[in-house]
Short mmCIF file of C-alpha atoms and ligand atoms in Angstrom, two decimals:
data_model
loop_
_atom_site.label_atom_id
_atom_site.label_comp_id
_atom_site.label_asym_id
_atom_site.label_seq_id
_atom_site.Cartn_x
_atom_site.Cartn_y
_atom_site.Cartn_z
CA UNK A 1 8.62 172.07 -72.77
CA UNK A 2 12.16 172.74 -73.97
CA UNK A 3 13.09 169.32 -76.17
CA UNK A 4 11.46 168.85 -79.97
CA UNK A 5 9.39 165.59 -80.76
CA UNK A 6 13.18 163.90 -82.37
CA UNK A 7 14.38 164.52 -79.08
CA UNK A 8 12.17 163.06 -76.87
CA UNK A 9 11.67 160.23 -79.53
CA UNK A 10 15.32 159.45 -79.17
CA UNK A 11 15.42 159.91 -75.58
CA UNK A 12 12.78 157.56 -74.98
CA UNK A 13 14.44 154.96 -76.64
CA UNK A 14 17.83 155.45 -74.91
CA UNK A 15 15.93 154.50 -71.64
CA UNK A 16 13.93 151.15 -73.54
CA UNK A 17 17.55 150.69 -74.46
CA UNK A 18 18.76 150.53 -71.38
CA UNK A 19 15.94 148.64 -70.12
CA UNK A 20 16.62 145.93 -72.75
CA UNK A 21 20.17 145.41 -72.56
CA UNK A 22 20.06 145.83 -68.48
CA UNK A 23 22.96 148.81 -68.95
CA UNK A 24 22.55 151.55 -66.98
CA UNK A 25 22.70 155.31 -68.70
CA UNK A 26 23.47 158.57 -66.71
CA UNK A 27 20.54 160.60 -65.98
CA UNK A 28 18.88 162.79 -68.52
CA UNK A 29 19.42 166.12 -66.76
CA UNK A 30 23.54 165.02 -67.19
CA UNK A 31 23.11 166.13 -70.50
CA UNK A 32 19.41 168.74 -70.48
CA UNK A 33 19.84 170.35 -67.38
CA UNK A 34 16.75 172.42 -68.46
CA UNK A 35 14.52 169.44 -68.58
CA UNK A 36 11.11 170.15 -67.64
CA UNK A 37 7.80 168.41 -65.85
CA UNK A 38 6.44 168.50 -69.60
CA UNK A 39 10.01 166.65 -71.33
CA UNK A 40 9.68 164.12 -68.64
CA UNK A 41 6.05 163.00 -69.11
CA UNK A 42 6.20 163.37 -72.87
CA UNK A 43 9.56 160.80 -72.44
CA UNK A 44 7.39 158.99 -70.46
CA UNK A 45 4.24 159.31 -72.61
CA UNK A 46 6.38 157.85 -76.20
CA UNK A 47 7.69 155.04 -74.07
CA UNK A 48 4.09 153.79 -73.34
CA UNK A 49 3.22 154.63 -77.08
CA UNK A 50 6.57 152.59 -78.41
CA UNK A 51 5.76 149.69 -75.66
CA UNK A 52 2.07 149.48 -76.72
CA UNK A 53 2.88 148.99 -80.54
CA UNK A 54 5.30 146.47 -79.54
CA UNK A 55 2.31 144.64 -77.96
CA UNK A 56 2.84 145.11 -74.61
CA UNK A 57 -0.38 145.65 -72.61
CA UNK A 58 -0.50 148.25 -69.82
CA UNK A 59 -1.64 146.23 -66.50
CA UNK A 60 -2.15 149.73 -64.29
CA UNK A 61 -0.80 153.00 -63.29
CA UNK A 62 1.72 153.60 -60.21
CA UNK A 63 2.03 156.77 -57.92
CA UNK A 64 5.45 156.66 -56.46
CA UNK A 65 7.37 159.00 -54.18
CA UNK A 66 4.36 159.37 -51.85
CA UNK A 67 5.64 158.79 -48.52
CA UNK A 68 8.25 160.51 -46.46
CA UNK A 69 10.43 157.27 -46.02
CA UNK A 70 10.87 157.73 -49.87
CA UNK A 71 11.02 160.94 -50.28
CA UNK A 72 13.66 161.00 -48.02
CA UNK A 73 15.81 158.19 -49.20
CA UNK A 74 15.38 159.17 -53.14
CA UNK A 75 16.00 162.76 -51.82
CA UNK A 76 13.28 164.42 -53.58
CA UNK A 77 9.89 165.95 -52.33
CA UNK A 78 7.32 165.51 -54.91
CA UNK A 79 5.08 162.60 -56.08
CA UNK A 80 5.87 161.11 -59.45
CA UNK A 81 3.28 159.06 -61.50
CA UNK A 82 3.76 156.24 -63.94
CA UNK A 83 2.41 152.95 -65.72
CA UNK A 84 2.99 149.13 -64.70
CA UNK A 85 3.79 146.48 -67.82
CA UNK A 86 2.15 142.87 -68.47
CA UNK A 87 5.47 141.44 -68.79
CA UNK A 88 6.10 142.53 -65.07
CA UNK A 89 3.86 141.16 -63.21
CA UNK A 90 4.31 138.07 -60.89
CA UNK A 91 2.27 135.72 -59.35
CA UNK A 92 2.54 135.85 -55.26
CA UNK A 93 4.84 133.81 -54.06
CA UNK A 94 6.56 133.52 -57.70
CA UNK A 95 10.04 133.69 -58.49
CA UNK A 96 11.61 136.66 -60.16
CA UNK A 97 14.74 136.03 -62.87
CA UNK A 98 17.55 137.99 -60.69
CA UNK A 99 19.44 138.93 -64.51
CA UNK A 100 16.18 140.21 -65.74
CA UNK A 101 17.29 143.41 -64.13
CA UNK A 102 20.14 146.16 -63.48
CA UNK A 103 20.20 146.09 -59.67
CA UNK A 104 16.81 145.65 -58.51
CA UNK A 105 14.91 147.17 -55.47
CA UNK A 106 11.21 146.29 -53.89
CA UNK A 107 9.14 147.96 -51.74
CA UNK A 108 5.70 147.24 -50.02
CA UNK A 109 2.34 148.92 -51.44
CA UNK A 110 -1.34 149.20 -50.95
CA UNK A 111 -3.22 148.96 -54.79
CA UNK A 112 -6.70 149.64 -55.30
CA UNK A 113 -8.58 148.51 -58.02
CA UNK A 114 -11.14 150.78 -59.25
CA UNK A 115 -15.10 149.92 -60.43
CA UNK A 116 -15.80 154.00 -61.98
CA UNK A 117 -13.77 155.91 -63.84
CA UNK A 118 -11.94 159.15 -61.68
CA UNK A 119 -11.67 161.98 -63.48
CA UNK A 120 -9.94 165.21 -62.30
CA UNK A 121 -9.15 167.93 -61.58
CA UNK A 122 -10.55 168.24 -58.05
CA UNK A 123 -10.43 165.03 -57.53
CA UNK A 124 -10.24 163.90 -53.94
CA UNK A 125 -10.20 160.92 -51.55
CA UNK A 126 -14.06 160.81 -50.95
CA UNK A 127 -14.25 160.20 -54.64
CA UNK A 128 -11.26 158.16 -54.71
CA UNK A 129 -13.01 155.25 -52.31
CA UNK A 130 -16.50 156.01 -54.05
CA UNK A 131 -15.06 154.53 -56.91
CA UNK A 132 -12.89 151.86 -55.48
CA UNK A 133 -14.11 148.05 -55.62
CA UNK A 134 -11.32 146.84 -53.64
CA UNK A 135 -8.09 147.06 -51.88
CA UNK A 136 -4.95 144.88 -51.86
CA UNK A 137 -1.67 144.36 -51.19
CA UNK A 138 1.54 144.81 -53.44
CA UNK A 139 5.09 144.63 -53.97
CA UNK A 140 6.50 146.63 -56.14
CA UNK A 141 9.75 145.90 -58.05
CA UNK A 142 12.01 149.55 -59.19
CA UNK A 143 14.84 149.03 -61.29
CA UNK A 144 16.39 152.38 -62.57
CA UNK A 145 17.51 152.37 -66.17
CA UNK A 146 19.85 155.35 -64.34
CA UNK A 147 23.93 154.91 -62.76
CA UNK A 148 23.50 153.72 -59.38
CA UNK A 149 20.25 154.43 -58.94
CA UNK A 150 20.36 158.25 -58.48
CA UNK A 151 18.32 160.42 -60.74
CA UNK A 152 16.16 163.85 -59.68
CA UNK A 153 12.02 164.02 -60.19
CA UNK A 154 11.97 164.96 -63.83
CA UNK A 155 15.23 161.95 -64.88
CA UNK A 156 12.69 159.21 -62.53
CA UNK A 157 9.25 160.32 -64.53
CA UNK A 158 11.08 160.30 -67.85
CA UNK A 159 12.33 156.63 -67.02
CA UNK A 160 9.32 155.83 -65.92
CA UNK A 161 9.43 156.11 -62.50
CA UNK A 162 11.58 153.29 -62.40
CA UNK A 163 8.98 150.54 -62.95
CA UNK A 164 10.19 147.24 -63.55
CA UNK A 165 7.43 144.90 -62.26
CA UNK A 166 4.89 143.98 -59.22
CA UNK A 167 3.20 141.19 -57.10
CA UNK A 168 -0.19 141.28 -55.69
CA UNK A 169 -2.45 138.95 -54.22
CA UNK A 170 -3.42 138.61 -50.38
CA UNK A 171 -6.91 139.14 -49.27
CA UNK A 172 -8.77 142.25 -51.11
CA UNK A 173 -10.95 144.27 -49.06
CA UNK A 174 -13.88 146.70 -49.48
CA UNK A 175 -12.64 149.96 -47.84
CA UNK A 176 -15.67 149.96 -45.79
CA UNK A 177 -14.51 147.15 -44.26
CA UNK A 178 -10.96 148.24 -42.54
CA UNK A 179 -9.01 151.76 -41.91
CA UNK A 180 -6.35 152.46 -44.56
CA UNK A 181 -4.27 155.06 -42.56
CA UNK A 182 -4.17 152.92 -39.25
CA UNK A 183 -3.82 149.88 -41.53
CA UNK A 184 -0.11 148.02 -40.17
CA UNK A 185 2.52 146.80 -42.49
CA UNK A 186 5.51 144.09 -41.54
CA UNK A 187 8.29 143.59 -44.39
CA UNK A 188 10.54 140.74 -44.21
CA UNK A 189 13.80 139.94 -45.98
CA UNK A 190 15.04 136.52 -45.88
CA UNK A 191 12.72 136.16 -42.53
CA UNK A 192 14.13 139.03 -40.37
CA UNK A 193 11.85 141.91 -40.09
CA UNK A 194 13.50 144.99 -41.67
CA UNK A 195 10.58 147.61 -41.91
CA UNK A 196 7.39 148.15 -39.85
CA UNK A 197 4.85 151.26 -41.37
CA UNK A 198 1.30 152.20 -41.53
CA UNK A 199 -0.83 153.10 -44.32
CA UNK A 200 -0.76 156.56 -43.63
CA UNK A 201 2.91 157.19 -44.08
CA UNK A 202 0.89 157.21 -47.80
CA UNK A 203 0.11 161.22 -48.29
CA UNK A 204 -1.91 160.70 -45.05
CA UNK A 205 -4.43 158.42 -46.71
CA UNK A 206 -2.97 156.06 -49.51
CA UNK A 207 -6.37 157.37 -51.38
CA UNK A 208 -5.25 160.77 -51.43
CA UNK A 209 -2.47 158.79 -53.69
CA UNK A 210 -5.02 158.01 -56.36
CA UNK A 211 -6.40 161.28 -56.14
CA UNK A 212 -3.97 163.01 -57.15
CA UNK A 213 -2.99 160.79 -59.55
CA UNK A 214 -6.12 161.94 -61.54
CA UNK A 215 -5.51 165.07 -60.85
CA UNK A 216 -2.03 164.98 -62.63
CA UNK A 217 -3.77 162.84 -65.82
CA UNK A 218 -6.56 165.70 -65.62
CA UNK A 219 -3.35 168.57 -67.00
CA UNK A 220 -3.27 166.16 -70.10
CA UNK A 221 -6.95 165.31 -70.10
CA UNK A 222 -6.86 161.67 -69.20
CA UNK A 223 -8.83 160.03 -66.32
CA UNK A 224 -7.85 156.94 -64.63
CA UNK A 225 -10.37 154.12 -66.19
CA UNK A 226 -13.04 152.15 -64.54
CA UNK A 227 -11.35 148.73 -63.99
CA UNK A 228 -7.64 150.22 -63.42
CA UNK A 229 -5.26 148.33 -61.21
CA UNK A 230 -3.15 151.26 -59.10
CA UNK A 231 -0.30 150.67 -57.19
CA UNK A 232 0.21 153.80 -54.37
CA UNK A 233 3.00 154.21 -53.71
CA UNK A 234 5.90 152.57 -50.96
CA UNK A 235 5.05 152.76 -47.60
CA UNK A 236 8.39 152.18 -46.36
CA UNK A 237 12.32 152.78 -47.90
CA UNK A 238 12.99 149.98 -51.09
CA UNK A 239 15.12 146.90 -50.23
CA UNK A 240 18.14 146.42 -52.62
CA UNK A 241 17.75 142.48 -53.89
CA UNK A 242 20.28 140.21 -54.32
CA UNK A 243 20.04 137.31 -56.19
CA UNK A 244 18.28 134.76 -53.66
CA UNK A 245 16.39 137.24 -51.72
CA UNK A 246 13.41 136.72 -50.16
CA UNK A 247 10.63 139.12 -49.80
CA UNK A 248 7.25 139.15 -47.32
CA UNK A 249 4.99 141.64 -46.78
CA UNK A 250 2.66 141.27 -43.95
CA UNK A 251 -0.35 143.84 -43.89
CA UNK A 252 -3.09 143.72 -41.45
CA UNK A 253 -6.35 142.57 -42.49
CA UNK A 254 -4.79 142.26 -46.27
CA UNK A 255 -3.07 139.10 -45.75
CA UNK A 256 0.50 138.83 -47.27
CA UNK A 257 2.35 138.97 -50.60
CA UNK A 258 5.56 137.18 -50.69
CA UNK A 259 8.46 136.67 -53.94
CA UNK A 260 12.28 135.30 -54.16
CA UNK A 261 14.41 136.28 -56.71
CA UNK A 262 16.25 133.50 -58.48
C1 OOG B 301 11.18 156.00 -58.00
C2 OOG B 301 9.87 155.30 -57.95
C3 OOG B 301 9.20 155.47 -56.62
C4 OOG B 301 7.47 154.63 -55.00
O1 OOG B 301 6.58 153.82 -54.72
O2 OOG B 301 7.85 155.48 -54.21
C5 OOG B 301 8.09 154.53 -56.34
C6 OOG B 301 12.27 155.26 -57.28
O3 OOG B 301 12.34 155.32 -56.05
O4 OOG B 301 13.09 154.61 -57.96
O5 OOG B 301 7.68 153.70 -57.11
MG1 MG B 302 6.55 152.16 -55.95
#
């Protein structure tokens, strides 16, 4: 940890800032090059805070970074973890305000919702689908509050890991019932198919996503709730939206999840 509470107090309000008034800022380590795993999740940590005693409701928790295809377009090697807003999530199908955001992204996701409550550390994918009463399929939207996009791992988890808002809906599944890693994935934009994937381009397994998810709570002894809706992270690269756009994802035996932004 090298910032003091004022600092990370202000810092987390220059990113709701920039969230608010959709204007960009340049990425923390511009100005704290030293900026550390513990600065970025206590950032992270007093934005939840300041969000929850402005009444916002935390819908779930996000693993992102957890697949090669965007690891190697964020150009960074390391899963990041985050939380998902009420005000961000969409119906499927449902229109999304295009000026809502700063130059919105989306990208295709498997999301488990969980019955028991996964506690780490040790925590590992036998657990992981122990506790799980369900899969489905997502969309997730990113929006950095960062200039064009580019950050590194401890600028993303500060801000949040980008989270802006999400879709879900399809057909939920037991995970007895189908094979996650084999599981296929079609993305269209505006009808043309731009990305094809599998679940395991997801750490292998997209549980091994949730794992260590409670594995990284478990260093500031949380656990991931019974009940908790968890997005796992893209499968394939993020789409950059225009205003318009129109996104389908097609996963096997999970139906579909479609939005347009507008
Ligand atoms: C960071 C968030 C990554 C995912 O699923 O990989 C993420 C970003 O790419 O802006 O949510
Ligand atoms: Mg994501």
């Amino acid at each position: 940890m090298t910032l003091d509470e004022a600092t990370v107090n202000a810092l987390a309000g220059r990113l709701e800032r920039a969230e608010r008034e959709r204007k960009p800022v340049a990425k923390l380590t511009d100005e704290y090059p030293a900026l550390d795993w513990d600065d970025a999740y206590a950032i992270q940590n007093t934005l939840r805070a300041h969000k929850i005693a402005a009444g916002v409701r935390i819908a779930g928790l996000k693993a992102g970074l957890t697949s090669k295809a965007k690891m190697k377009q964020m150009n960074v090697a390391e899963p990041v973890f985050g939380f998902l807003c009420d005000y961000g999530a969409y119906g499927d199908g449902g229109e999304v305000p295009f000026e809502r955001y700063i130059a919105p992204r989306i990208e295709a996701e498997i999301a488990f919702v969980t019955a028991r409550e996964l506690r780490g550390p040790g925590c590992h994918i036998a657990q992981v689908l122990a506790a799980t009463e369900f899969v489905l399929p997502a969309v997730e939207i990113l929006d950095s509050r960062y200039e064009n996009f580019r950050f590194d791992l401890v600028s993303v988890v500060a801000d949040n890991t980008s989270a802006a808002g999400f879709v879900t809906g399809g057909r939920p599944r037991r995970v007895s019932e189908i094979d996650l890693p084999t599981l296929g994935l079609v993305v269209e934009h505006n009808g043309r198919v731009v990305e094809t994937a599998a679940g395991a381009a997801v750490l292998g397994h997209p549980a091994e996503s949730v794992a260590m998810l409670a594995n990284s709570l478990a260093r500031r002894g949380e656990a991931i709730p019974a009940g908790s809706f968890i997005m796992t992270g893209g499968i394939t690269a993020a789409l950059a939206m225009a205003r318009g756009d129109c996104v389908t994802a097609r996963f096997q035996d999970l139906g579909s999840v479609s939005l347009r932004f507008v």
